Structure formats: C-alpha cells, structure tokens
PDB file of C-alpha atoms and ligand atoms in Angstrom:
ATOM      1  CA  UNK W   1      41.706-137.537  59.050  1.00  0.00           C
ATOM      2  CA  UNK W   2      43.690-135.049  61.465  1.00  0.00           C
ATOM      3  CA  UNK W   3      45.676-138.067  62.654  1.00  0.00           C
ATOM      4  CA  UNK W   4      46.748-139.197  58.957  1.00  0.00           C
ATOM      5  CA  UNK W   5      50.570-139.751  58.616  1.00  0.00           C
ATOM      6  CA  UNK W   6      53.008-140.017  55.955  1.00  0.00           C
ATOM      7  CA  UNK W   7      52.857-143.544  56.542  1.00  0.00           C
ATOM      8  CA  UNK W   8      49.048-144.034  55.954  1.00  0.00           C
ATOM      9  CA  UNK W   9      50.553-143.237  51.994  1.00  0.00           C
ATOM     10  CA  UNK W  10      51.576-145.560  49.807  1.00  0.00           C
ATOM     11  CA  UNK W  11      52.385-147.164  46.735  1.00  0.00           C
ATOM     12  CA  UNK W  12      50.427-148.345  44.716  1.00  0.00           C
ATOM     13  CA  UNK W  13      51.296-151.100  41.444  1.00  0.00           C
ATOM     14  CA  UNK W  14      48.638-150.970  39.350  1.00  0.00           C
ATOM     15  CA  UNK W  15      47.703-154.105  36.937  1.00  0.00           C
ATOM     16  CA  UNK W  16      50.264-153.855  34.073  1.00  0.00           C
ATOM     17  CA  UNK W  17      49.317-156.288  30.730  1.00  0.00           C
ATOM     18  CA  UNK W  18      52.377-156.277  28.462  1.00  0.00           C
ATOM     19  CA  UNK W  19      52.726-157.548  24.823  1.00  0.00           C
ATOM     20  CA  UNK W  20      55.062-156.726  22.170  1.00  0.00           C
ATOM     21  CA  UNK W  21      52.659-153.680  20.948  1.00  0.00           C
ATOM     22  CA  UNK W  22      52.507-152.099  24.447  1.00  0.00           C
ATOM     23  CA  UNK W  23      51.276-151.981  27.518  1.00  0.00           C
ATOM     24  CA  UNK W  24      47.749-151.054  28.896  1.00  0.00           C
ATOM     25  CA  UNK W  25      47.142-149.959  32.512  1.00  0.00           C
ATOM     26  CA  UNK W  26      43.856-150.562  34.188  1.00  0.00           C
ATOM     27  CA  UNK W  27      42.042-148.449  37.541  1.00  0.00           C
ATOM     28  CA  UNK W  28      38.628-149.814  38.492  1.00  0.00           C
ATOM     29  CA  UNK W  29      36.753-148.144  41.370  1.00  0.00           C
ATOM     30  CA  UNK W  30      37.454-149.902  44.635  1.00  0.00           C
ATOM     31  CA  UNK W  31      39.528-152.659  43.227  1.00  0.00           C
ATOM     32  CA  UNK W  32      43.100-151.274  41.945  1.00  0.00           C
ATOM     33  CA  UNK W  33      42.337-148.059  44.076  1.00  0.00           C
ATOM     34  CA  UNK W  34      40.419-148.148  47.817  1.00  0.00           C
ATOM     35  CA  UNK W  35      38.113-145.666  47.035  1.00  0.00           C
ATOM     36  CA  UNK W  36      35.247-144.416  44.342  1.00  0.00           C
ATOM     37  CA  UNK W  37      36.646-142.230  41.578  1.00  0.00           C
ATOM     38  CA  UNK W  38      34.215-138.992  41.322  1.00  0.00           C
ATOM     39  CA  UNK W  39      37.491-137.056  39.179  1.00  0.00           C
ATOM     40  CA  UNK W  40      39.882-137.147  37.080  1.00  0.00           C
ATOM     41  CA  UNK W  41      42.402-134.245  36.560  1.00  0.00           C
ATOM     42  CA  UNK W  42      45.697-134.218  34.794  1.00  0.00           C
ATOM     43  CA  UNK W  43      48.660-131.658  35.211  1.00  0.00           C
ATOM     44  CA  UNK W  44      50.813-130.668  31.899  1.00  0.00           C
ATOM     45  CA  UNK W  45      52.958-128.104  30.065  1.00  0.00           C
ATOM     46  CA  UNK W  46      54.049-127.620  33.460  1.00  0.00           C
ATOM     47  CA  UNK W  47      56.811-125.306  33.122  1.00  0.00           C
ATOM     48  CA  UNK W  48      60.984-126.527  34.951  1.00  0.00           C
ATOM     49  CA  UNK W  49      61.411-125.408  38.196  1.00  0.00           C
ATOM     50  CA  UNK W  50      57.883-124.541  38.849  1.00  0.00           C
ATOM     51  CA  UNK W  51      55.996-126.621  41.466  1.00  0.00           C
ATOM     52  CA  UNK W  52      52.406-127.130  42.477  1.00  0.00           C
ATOM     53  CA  UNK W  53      50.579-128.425  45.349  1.00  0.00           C
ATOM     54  CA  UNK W  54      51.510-126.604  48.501  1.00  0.00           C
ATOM     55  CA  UNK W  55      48.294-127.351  50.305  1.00  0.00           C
ATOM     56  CA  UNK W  56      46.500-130.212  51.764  1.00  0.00           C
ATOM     57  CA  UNK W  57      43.149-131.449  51.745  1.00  0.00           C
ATOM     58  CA  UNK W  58      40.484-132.501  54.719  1.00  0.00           C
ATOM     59  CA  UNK W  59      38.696-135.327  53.228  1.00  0.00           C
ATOM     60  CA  UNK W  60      39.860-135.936  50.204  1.00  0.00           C
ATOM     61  CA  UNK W  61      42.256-138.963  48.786  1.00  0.00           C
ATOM     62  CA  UNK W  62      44.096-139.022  45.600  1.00  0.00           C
ATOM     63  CA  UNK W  63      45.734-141.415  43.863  1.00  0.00           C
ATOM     64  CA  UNK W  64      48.311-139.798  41.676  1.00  0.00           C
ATOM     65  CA  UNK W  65      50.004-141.130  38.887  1.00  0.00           C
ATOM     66  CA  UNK W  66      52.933-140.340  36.592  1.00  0.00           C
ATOM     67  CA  UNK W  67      51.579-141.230  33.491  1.00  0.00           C
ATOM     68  CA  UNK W  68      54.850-139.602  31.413  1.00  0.00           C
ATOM     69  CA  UNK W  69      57.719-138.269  32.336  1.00  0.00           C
ATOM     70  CA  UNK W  70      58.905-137.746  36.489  1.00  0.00           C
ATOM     71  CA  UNK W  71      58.207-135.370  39.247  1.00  0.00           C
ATOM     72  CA  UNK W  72      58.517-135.444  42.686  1.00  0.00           C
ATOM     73  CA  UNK W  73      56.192-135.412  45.748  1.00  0.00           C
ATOM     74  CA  UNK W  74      56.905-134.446  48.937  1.00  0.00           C
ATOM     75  CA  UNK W  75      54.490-135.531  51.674  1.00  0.00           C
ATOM     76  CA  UNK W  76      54.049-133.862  55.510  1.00  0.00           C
ATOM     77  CA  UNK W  77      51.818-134.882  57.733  1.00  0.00           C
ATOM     78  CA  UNK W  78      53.179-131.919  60.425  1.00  0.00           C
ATOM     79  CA  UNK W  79      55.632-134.328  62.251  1.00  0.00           C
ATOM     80  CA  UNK W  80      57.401-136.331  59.466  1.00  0.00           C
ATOM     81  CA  UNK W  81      57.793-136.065  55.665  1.00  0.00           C
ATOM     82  CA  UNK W  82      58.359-138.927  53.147  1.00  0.00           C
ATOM     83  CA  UNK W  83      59.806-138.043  49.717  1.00  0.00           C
ATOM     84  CA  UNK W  84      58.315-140.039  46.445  1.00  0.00           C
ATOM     85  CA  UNK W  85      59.542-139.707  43.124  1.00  0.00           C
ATOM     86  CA  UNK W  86      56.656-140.687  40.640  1.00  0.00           C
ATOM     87  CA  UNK W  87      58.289-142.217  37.186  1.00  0.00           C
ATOM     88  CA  UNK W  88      56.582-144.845  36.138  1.00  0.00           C
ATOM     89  CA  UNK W  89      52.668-145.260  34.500  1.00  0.00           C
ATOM     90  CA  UNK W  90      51.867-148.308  36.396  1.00  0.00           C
ATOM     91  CA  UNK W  91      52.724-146.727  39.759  1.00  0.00           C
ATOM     92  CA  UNK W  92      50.847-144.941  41.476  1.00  0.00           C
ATOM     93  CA  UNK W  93      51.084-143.217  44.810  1.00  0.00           C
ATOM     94  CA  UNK W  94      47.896-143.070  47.157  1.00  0.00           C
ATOM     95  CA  UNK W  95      47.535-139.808  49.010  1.00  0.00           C
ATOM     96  CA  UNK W  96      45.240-139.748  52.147  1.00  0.00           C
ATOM     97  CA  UNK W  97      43.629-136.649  54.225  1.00  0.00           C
ATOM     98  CA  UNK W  98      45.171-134.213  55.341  1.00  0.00           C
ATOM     99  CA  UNK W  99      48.737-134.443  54.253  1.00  0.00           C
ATOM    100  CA  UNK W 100      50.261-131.296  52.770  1.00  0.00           C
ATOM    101  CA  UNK W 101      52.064-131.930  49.529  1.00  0.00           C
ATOM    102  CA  UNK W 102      54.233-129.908  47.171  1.00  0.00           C
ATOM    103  CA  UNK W 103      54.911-131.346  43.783  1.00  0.00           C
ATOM    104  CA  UNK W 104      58.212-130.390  42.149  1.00  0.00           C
ATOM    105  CA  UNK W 105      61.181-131.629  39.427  1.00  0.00           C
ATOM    106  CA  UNK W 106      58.701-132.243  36.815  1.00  0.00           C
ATOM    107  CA  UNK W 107      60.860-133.408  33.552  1.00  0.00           C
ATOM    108  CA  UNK W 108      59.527-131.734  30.246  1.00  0.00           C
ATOM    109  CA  UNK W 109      57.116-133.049  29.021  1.00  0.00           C
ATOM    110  CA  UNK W 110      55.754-134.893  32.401  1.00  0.00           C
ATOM    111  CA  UNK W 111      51.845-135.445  32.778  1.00  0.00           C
ATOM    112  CA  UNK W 112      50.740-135.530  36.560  1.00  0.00           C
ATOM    113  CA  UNK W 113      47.552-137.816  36.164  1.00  0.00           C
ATOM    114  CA  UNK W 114      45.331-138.047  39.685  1.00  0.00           C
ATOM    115  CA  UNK W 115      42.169-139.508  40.217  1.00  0.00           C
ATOM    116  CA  UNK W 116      40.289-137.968  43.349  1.00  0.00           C
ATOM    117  CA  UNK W 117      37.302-139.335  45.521  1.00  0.00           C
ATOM    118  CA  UNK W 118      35.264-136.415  45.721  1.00  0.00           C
ATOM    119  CA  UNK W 119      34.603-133.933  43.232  1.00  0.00           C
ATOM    120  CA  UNK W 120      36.156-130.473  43.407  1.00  0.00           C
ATOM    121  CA  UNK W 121      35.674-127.953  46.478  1.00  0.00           C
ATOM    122  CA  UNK W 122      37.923-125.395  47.724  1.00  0.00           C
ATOM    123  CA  UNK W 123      36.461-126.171  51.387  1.00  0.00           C
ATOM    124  CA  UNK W 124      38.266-128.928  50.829  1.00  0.00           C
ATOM    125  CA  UNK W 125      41.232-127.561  50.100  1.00  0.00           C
ATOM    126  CA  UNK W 126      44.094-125.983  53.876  1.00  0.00           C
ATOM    127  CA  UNK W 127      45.925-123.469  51.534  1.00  0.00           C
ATOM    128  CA  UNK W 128      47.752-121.880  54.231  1.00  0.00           C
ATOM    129  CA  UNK W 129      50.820-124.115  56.493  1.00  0.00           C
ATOM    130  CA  UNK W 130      50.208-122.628  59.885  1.00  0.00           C
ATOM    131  CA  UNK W 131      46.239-123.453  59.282  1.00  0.00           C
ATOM    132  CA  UNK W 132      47.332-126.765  58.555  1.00  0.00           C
ATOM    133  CA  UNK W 133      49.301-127.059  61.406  1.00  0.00           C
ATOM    134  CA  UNK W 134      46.455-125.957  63.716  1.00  0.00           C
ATOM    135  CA  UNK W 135      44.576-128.705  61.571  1.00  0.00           C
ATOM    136  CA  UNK W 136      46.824-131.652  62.932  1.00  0.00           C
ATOM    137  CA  UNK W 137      46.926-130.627  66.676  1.00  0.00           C
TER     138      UNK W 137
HETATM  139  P1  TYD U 201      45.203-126.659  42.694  1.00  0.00           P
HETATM  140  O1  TYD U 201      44.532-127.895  43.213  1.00  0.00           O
HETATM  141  O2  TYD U 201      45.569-125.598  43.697  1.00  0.00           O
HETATM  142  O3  TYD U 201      46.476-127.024  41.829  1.00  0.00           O
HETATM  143  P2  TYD U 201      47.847-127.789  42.172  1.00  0.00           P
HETATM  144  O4  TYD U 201      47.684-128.536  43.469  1.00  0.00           O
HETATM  145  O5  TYD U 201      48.047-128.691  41.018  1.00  0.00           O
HETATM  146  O6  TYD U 201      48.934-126.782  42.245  1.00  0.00           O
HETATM  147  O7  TYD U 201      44.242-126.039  41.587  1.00  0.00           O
HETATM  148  C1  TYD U 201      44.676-124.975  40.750  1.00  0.00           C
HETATM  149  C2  TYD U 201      43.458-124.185  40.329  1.00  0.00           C
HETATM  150  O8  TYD U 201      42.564-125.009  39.592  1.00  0.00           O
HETATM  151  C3  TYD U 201      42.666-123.639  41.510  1.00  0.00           C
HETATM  152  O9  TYD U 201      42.234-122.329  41.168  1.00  0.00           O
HETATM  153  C4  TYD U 201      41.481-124.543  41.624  1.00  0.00           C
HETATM  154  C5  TYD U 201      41.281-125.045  40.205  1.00  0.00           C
HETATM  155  N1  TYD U 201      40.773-126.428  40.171  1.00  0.00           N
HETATM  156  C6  TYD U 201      39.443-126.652  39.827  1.00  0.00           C
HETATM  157  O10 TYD U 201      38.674-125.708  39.542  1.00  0.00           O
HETATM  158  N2  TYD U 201      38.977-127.933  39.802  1.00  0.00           N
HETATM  159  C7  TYD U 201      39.781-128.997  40.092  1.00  0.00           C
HETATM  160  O11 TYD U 201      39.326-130.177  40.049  1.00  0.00           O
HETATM  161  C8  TYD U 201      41.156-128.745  40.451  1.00  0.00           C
HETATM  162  C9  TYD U 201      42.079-129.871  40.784  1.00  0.00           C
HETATM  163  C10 TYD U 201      41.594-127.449  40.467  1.00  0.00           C
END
C-alpha cells in the first residue's frame, strides 16, 4: 500500500444499542470493520504530554478506537496529513498501510483501544521518517 493516502482513512460508526442501563458496542470481523481481527491491543496510564506512534506500518490496518477518554491522531501519508480527534466509544477511525501516525493529547485517564489485522511483527513496523519517505516514492 505505497500509494495509500490520508484519504483512504476513515471513520468509522460502529453499531451503538442504547437503553437506560447503558450502552453496548459491537465489532464483528468483516462486518463493522473491513478486515479479519488477528489482535487486540489497548494503550493506558499513558502519561500528559507524552505521545506514541511515530511510525507506520507496510501491511497492516488498524482500526482504533477511543474507548475512554480523548487523544488525537495525526495521519501522513508523505504528501498530506489529516488530523482526527478520537472521543467517542462508538467511533472508530480505520487506519490503512502505510500511513505514519503520531498519537498525542491523551486526557487522563484515556484508553487507546485498536484492533489490528495481522498479528504483531516489527517487519511490519517503518520506524524511521526518511525510510518512510523512501517507502512512498
Ligand atoms: P509500538 O507499536 O511502537 O507502540 P505505540 O505505537 O503505541 O507507541 O509498540 C511499543 C512496544 O510494544 C514495542 O517494543 C513493540 C511492543 N509491541 C508488541 O510486542 N506487540 C504488539 O502487539 C504491540 C502493538 C507492541
């Protein structure tokens, strides 16, 4: 996915059931998200004004979901970036190939929740900008 843009991410609402006790969220494989789920990873206790991400990935596509609390992502696809702001459990923002993103402005307390399509492999992972850069060209 060299040619992946900012664009080629989205948004994505996830099925929301509501009554007076709660609410209850649901992901199934393939049908609230467009791909299999091989992980699931969460981010917490993340400390203010740190940030995470800062690399992007070859194959790999994420949704990611801020199940409490906000943080923001910013996306780059080497041309153009898009700026999302993740608040809300039944939103969810779908991540494609090779984007690089940097997660920051986490609120105490926020959990980062992402399910992945692949399971975890640093060969995966461009770690380094001008490497990603090459990546895109
Ligand atoms: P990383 O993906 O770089 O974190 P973030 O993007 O949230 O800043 O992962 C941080 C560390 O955790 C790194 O050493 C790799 C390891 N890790 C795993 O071992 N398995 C996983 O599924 C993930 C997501 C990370």
């Amino acid at each position: 996915m060299k040619n992946s843009t900012v664009n080629d991410c989205r948004i994505v609402q996830l099925t929301k059931i509501h009554n007076r006790a709660g609410n209850i969220t649901i992901i199934e494989n393939n049908k609230d998200i467009p791909f299999d789920v091989k992980r699931i990873y969460y981010l917490y206790d993340i400390p203010s004004n740190e940030s995470r991400g800062g690399h992007a990935h070859k194959e790999l596509f994420q949704l990611v979901i801020g199940t409490s609390g906000s943080f923001n992502i910013n996306l780059n696809d080497g041309t153009n970036e898009k700026s999302v702001f993740l608040n809300r459990p039944d939103f969810g923002l779908l991540i494609v190939p090779g984007i690089w993103r940097d997660l920051s402005d986490f609120s105490s307390g926020s959990v980062c929740l992402v399910f992945a399509s692949e399971i975890y492999s640093e060969n995966d992972y461009i770690r380094d900008y001008d490497e990603f850069i090459t990546f895109k060209k």
